[in-house]
Short mmCIF file of C-alpha atoms and ligand atoms in Angstrom, two decimals:
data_model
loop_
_atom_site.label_atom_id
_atom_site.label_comp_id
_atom_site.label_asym_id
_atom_site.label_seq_id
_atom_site.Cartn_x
_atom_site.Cartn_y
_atom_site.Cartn_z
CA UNK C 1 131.22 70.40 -69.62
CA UNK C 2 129.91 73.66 -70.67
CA UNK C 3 127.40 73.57 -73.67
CA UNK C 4 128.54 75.30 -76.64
CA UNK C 5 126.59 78.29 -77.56
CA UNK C 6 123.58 78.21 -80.04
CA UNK C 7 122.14 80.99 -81.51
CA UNK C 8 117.88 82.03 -81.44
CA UNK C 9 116.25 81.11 -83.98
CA UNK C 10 115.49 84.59 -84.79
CA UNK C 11 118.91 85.30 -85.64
CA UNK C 12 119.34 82.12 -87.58
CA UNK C 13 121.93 82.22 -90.01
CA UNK C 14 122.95 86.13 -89.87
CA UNK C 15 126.33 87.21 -89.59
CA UNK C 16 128.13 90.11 -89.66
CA UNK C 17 127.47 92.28 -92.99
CA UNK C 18 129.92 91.48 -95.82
CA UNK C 19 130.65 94.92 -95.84
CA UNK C 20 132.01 94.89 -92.68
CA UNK C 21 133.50 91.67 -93.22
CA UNK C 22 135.40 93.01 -96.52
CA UNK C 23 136.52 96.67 -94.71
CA UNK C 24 137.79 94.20 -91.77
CA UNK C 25 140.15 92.19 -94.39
CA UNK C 26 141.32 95.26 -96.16
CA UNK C 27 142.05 96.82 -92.59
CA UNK C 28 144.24 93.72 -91.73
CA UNK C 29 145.91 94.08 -94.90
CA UNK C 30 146.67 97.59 -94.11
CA UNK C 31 147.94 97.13 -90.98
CA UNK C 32 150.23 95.18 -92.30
CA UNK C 33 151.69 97.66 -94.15
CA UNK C 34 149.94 97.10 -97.37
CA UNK C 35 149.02 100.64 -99.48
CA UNK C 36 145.59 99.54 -99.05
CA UNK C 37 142.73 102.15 -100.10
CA UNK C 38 139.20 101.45 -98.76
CA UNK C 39 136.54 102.28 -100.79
CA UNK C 40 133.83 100.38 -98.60
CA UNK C 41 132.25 102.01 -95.75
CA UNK C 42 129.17 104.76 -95.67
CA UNK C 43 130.40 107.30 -93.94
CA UNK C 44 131.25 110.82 -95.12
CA UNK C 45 134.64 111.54 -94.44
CA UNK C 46 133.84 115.45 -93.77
CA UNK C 47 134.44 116.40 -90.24
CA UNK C 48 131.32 117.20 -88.30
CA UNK C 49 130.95 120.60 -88.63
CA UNK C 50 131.89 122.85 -85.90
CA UNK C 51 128.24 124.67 -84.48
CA UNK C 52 127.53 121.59 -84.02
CA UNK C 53 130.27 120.41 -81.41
CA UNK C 54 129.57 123.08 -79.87
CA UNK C 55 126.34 122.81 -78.70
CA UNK C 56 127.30 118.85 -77.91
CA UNK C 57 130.00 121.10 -75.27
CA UNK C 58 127.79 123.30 -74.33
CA UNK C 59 125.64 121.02 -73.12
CA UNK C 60 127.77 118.79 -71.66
CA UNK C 61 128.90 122.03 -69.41
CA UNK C 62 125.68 123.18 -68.71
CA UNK C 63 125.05 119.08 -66.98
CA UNK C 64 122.48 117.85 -69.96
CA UNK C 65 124.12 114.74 -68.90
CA UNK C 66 120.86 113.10 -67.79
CA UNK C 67 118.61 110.52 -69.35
CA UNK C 68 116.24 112.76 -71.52
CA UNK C 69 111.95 111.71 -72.59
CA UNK C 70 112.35 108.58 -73.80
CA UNK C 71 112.37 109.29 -77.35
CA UNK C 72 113.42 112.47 -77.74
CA UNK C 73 113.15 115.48 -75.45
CA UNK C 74 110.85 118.13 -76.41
CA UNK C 75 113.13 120.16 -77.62
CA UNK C 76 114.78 117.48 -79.76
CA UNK C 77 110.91 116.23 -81.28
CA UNK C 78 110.57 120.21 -81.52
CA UNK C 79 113.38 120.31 -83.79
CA UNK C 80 112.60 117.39 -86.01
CA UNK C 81 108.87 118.35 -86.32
CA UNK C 82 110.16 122.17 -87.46
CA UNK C 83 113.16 120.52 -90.33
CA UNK C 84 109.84 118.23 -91.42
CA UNK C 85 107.51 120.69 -92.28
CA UNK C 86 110.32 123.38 -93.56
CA UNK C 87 112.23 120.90 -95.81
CA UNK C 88 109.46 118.40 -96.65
CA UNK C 89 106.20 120.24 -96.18
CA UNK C 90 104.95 117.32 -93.36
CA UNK C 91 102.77 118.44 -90.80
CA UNK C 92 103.82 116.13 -87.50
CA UNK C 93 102.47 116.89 -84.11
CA UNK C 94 104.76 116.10 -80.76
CA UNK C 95 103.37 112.67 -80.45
CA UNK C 96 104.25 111.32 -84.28
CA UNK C 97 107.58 111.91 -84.25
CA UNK C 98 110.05 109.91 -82.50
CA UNK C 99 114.04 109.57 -81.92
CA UNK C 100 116.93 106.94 -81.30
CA UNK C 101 120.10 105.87 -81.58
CA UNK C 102 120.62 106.14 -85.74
CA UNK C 103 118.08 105.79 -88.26
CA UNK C 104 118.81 102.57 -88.31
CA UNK C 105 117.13 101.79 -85.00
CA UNK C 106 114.00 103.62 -86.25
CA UNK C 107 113.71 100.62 -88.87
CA UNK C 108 114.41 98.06 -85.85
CA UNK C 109 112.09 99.93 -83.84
CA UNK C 110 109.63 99.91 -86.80
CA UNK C 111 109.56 96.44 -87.56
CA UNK C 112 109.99 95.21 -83.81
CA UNK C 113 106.61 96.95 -83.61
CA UNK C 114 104.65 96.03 -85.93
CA UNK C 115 105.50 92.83 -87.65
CA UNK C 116 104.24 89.26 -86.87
CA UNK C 117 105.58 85.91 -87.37
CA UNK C 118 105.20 85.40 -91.09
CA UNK C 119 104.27 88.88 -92.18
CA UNK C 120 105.84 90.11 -95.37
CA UNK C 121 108.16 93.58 -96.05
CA UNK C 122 108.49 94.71 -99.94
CA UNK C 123 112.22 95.41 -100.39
CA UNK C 124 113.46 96.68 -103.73
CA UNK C 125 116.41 95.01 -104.26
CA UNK C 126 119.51 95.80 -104.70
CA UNK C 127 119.09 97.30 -101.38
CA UNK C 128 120.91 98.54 -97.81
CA UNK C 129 121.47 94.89 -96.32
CA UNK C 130 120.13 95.79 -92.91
CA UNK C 131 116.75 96.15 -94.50
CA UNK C 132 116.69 92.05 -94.81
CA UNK C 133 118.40 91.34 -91.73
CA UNK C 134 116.43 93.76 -89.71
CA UNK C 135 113.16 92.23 -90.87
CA UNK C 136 114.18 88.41 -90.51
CA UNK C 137 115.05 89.41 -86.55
CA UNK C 138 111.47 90.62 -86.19
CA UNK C 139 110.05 87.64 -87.76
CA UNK C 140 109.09 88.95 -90.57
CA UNK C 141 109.50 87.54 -93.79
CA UNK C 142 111.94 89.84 -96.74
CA UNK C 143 110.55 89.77 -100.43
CA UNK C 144 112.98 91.32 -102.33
CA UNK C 145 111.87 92.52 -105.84
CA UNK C 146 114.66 93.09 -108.34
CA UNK C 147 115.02 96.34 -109.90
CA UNK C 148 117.31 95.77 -112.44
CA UNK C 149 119.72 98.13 -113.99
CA UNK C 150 117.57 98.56 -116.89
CA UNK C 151 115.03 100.55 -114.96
CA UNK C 152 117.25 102.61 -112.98
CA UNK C 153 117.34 100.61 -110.13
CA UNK C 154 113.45 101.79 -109.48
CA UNK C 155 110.70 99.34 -108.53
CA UNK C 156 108.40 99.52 -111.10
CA UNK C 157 104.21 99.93 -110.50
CA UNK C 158 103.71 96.70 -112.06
CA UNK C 159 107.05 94.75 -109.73
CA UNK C 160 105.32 96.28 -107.26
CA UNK C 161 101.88 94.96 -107.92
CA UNK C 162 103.31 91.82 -108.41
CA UNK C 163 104.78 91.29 -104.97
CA UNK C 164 101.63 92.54 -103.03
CA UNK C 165 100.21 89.23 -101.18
CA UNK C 166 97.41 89.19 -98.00
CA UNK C 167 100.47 89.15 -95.90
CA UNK C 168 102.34 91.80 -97.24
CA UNK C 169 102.57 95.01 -93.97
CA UNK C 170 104.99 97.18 -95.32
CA UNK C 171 107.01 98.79 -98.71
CA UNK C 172 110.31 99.84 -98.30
CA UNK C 173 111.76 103.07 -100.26
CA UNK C 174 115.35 104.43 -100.38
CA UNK C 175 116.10 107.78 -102.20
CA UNK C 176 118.45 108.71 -102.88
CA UNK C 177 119.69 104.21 -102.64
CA UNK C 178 122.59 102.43 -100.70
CA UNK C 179 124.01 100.88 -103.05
CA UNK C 180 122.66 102.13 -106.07
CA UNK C 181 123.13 106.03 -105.75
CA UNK C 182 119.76 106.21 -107.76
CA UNK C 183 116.65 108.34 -105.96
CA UNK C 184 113.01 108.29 -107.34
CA UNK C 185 111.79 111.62 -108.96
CA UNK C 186 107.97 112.51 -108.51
CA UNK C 187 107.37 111.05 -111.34
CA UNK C 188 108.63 107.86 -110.35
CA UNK C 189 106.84 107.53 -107.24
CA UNK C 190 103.59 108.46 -108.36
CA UNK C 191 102.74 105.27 -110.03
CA UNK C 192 103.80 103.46 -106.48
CA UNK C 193 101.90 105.68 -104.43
CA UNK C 194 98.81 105.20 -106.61
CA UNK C 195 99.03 101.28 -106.49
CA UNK C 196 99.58 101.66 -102.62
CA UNK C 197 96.24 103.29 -102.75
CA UNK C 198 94.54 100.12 -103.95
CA UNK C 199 96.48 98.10 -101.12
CA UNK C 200 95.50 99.76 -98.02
CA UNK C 201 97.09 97.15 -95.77
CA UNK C 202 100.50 97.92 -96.96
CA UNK C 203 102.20 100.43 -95.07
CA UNK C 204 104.43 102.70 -96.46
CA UNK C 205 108.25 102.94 -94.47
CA UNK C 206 110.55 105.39 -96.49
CA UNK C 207 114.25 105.83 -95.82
CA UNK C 208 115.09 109.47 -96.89
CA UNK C 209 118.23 109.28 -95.04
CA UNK C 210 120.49 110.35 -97.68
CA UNK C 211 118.09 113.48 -98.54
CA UNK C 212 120.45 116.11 -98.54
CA UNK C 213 123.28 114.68 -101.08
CA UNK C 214 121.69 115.18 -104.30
CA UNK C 215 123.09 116.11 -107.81
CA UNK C 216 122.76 118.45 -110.85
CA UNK C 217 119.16 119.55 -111.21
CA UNK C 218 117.25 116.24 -109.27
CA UNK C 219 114.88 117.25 -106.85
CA UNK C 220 114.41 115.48 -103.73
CA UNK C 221 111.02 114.47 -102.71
CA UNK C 222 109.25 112.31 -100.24
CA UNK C 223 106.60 110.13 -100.91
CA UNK C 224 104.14 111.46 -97.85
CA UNK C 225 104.74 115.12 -99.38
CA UNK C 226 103.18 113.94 -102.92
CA UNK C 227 100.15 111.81 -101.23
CA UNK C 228 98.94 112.83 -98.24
CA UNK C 229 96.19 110.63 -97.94
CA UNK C 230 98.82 107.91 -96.81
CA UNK C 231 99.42 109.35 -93.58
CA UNK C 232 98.16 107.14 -91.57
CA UNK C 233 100.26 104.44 -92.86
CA UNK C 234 103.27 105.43 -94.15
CA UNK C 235 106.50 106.19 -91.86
CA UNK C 236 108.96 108.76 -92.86
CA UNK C 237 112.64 108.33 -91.71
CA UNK C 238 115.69 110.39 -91.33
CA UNK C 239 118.76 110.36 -89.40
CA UNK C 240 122.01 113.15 -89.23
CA UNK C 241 124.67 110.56 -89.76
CA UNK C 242 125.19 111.38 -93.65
CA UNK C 243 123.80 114.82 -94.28
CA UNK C 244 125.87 116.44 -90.85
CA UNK C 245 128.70 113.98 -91.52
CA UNK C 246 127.50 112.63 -88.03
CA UNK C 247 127.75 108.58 -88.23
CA UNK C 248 129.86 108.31 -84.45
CA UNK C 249 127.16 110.57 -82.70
CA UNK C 250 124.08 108.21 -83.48
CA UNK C 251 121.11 109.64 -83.87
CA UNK C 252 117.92 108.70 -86.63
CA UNK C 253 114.38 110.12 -86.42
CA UNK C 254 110.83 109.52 -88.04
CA UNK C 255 107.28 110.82 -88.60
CA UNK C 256 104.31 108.74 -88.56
CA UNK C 257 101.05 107.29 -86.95
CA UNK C 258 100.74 108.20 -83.38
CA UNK C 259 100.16 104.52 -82.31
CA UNK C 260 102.81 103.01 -84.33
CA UNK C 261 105.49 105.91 -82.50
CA UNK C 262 103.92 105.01 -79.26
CA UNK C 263 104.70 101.03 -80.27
CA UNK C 264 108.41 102.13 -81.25
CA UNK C 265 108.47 103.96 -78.40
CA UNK C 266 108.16 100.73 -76.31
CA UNK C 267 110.31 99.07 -78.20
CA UNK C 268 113.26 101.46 -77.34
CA UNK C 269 112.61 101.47 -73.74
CA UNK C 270 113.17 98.00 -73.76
CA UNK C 271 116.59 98.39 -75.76
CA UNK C 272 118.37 101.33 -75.42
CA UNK C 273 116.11 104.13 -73.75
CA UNK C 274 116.51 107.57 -75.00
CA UNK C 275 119.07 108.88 -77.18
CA UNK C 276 122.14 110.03 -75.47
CA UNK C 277 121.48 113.36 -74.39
CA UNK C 278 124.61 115.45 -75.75
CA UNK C 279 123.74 113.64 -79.18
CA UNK C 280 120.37 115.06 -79.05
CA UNK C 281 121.97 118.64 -78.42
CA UNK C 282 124.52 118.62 -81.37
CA UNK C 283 121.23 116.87 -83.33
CA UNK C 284 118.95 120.14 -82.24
CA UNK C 285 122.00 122.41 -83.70
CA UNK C 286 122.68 120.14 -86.58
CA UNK C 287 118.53 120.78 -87.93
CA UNK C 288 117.80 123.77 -86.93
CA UNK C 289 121.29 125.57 -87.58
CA UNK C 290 122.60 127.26 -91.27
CA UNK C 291 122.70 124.74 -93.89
CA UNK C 292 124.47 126.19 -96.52
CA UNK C 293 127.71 123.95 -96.10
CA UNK C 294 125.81 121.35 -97.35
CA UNK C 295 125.53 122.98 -101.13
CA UNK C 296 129.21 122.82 -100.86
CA UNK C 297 129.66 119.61 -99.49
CA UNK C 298 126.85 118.56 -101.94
CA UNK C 299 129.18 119.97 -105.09
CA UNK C 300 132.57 118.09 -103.35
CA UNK C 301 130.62 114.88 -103.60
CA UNK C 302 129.36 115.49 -107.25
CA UNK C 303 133.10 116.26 -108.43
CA UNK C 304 133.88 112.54 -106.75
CA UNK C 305 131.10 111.25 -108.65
CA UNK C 306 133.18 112.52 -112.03
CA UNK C 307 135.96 111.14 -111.37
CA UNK C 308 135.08 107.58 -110.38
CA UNK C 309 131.61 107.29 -112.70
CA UNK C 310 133.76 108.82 -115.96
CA UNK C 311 137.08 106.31 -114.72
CA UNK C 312 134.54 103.15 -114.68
CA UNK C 313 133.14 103.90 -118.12
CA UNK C 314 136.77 104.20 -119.31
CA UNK C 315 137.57 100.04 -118.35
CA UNK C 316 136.27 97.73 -121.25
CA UNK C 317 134.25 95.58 -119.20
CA UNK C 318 132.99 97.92 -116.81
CA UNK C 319 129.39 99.78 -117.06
CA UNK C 320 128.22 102.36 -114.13
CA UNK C 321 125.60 104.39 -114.29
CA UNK C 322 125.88 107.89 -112.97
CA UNK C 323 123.82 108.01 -109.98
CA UNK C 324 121.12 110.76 -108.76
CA UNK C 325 122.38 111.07 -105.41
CA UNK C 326 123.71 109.43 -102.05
CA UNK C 327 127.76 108.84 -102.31
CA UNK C 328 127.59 105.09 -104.10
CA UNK C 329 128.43 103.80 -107.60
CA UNK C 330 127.36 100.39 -108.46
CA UNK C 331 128.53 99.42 -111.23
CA UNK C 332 128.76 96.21 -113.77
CA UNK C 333 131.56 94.36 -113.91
CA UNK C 334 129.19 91.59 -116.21
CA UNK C 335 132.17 91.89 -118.76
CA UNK C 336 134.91 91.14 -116.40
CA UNK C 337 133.20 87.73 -115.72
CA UNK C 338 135.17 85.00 -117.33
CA UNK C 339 138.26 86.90 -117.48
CA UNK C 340 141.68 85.17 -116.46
CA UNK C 341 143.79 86.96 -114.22
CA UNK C 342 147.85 86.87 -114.73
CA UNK C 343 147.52 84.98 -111.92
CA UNK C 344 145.52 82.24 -114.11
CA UNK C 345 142.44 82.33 -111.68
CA UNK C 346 138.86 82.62 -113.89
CA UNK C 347 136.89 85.75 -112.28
CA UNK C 348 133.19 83.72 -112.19
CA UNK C 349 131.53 86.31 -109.96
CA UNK C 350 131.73 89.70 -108.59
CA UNK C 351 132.82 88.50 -105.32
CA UNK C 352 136.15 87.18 -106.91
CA UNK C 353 136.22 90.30 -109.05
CA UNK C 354 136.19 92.13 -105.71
CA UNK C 355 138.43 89.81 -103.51
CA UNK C 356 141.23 90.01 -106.70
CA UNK C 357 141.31 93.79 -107.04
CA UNK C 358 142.05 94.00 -102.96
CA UNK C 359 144.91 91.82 -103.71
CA UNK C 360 145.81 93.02 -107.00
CA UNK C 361 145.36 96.54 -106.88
CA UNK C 362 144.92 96.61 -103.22
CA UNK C 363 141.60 98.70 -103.46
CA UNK C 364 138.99 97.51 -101.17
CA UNK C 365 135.00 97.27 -102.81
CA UNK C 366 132.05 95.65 -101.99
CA UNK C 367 130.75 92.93 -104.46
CA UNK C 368 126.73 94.09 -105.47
CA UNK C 369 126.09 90.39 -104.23
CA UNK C 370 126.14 91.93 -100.59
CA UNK C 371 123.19 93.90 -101.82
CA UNK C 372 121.27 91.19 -103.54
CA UNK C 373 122.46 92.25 -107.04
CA UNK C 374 125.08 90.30 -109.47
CA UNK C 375 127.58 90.81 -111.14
CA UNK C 376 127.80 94.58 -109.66
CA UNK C 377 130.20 95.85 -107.06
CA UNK C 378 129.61 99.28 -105.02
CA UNK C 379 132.14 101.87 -104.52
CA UNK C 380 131.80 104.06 -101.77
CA UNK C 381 133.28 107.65 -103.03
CA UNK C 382 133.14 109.33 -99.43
CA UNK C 383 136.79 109.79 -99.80
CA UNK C 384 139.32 112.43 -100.69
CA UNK C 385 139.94 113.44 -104.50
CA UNK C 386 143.51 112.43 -104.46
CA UNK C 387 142.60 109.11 -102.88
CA UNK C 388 139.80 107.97 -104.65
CA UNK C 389 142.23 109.32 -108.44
CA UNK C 390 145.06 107.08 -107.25
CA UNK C 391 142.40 104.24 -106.40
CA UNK C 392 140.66 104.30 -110.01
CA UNK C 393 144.16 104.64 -111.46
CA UNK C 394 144.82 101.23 -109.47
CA UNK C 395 141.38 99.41 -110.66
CA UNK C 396 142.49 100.92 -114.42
CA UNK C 397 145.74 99.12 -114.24
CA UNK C 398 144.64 95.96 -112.86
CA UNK C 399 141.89 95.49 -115.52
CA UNK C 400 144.03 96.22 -118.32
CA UNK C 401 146.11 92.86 -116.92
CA UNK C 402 142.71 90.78 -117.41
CA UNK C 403 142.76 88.17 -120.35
CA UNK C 404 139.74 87.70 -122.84
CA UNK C 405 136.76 86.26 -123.15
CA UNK C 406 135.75 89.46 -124.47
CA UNK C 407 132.57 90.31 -123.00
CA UNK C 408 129.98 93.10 -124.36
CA UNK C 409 128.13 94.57 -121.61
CA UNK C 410 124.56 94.52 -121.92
CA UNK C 411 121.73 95.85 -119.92
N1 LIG G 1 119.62 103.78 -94.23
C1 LIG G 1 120.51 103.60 -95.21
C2 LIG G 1 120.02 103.41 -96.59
C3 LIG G 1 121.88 103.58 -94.94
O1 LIG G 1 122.77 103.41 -95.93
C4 LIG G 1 122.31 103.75 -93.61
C5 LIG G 1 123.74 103.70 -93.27
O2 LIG G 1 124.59 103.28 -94.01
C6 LIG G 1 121.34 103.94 -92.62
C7 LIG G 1 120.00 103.95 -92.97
C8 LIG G 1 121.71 104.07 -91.16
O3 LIG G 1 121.96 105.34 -90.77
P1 LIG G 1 122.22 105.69 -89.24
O4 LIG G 1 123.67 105.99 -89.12
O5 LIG G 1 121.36 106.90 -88.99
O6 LIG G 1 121.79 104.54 -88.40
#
């Protein structure tokens, strides 16, 4: 008799991420032959552009087909050091700067290194869902602090404050925010960064991976740039996967403390050693080639923004607040809650607000309880004009079929 298979305790209770889960269904459904539009996943749906292939073919011609430095060839660490001080104004030197396989395995990396059993990680909530999971697998304890729609989605000084314990090692920021689309202005860091200054055992991990997709007249900024005297503990990552439209090729980077690089460092060898070397090639190209497609790109996913923030606004029931940046709208769907469907189903949650509209109007979003935030549901607008018209068009309809209790929204 074979004995059935138990999980570690350090995965627990983790699955697969809803979003996943709900882009699965909707992919079932269109396989089926359903007209089924996805509005779910993270990834820009702009090709990679083409300098960029062509130094991942060049290189695979010219045999850089080898393992590389374990985190980054010199070249590669080169390249990140140079976009680091020329976009951000950081000064890194070769050994505080590291690469892998996405920016997500610079936060696995990260907390594999430095958390202990019990140790706590600040996560503004609603946040990227890996952020929890990633933290629970390095036994490391998640306090999420709700940043409600009221303040912009922002942690506040005082939330922040609030959730600082003995145990607490790190903060984590996202600007511009999975789900939320919002991004944190100078002015809104600077209170953080200043009670961070009376905490110096928390360390600082920022996620600036959506840097680059930014709208009207925000500036981006990163935390490090606008207090330098948090160097020594604060981690700055990035990644090429959304700016370069580069999700497939996997590669993430960060800046920070020599020792805790060198701990990520070991971390990786033990996982997946370097980055794959043709990645790191297109990657070099990617940073250091033009990047004036982005502006364009950048004005593309501003014109999406329009069309699905201005749609929302136009469903009685529905609230979304135009975001800063990143390609996300999360909006409220508090006034859809109680509604009866023709169906006669009661929507109690955002989940079955979600799970009717992929049957109903066979549009495919992810409920804002997959990113610790209710009743909310994210769309992703990475997606062509035309689609993402005929998919508001859809959520219009299918609201308008929705039967009382009339709900005010209120924030
Ligand atoms: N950080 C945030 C906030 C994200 O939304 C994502 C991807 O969705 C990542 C990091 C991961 O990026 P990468 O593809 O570089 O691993």
């Amino acid at each position: 008799m074979t004995a059935s298979f138990r999980p570690a305790r350090r995965i627990g209770d983790l699955g697969v991420s809803e979003i996943l889960a709900i882009t699965a269904r909707a992919g079932a459904l269109k396989r089926e032959g359903r007209p089924i539009i996805i509005l779910g996943t993270g990834e820009p749906d702009f090709d990679t552009p083409d300098h960029i292939k062509t130094a991942a073919i060049a290189a695979i011609r010219k045999g850089e087909t080898k393992y590389t430095n374990l985190d980054g060839s010199p070249e590669m660490k080169r390249a990140i050091r140079d976009k680091f001080a020329r976009e951000n104004g950081l000064t890194f030197a070769q050994n505080e700067v590291t690469a892998g396989a996405g920016a997500k395995q610079m936060l696995y990396n990260a907390m594999m290194a430095s958390l202990n059993d019990g140790d706590e990680v600040i996560i503004p909530t609603p946040c990227w869902t890996s952020y929890f999971d990633i933290v629970q697998i390095a036994g490391g304890v998640p306090v999420a602090v709700p940043c409600p729609g009221a303040d912009g989605f922002r942690l506040t000084a005082r939330a922040l404050e609030a959730a600082i314990t003995p145990r607490t090692k790190w903060l984590m920021l996202n600007s511009p925010s999975n789900p939320t689309g919002a991004a944190y202005g100078a002015e809104h860091y600077r209170p953080l960064l200043e009670v961070l200054r009376r905490h110096p055992h928390v360390w600082l991990m920022v996620d600036d991976i959506y840097e680059h997709i930014v709208y009207d007249d925000f500036r981006f900024v990163t935390p490090l740039a606008l207090d330098p005297s948090l160097k020594d503990r604060c981690l700055t990552i990035n990644g090429v996967s959304k700016a370069y439209a580069m999700t497939g090729w996997r590669l993430g980077y960060a800046g920070g403390p020599a020792a805790l690089i060198a701990g990520m460092a070991v971390v990786q060898s033990q996982a997946t050693s370097c980055p794959s070397s043709v990645t790191q090639a297109a990657s070099i190209a990617a940073l250091d080639g033009p990047q004036e497609f982005l502006r364009e790109r950048r004005a593309s996913f501003a014109r999406r923004c329009d069309i699905v923030v201005d749609a929302l606004n136009a469903i009685d029931g529905i609230h979304c607040r135009r975001p800063e940046g990143a390609f996300y709208t999360f909006a409220s769907c508090e006034g859809m809650i109680g509604r009866v469907t023709p169906e006669g189903a009661t929507l109690t949650s955002d989940r079955d607000f979600c799970a009717w509209l992929l049957d109903r109007a066979d549009v495919a979003v992810v409920p804002g309880s997959a990113f610790g935030l209710s009743p909310y549901f994210r769309i992703s607008y990475a997606t062509s004009e035309a689609e993402l018209t005929e998919a508001l068009a859809r959520i219009t309809r299918a609201c308008a079929t929705l039967r009382g209790p009339d709900r005010i929204y209120s924030e």
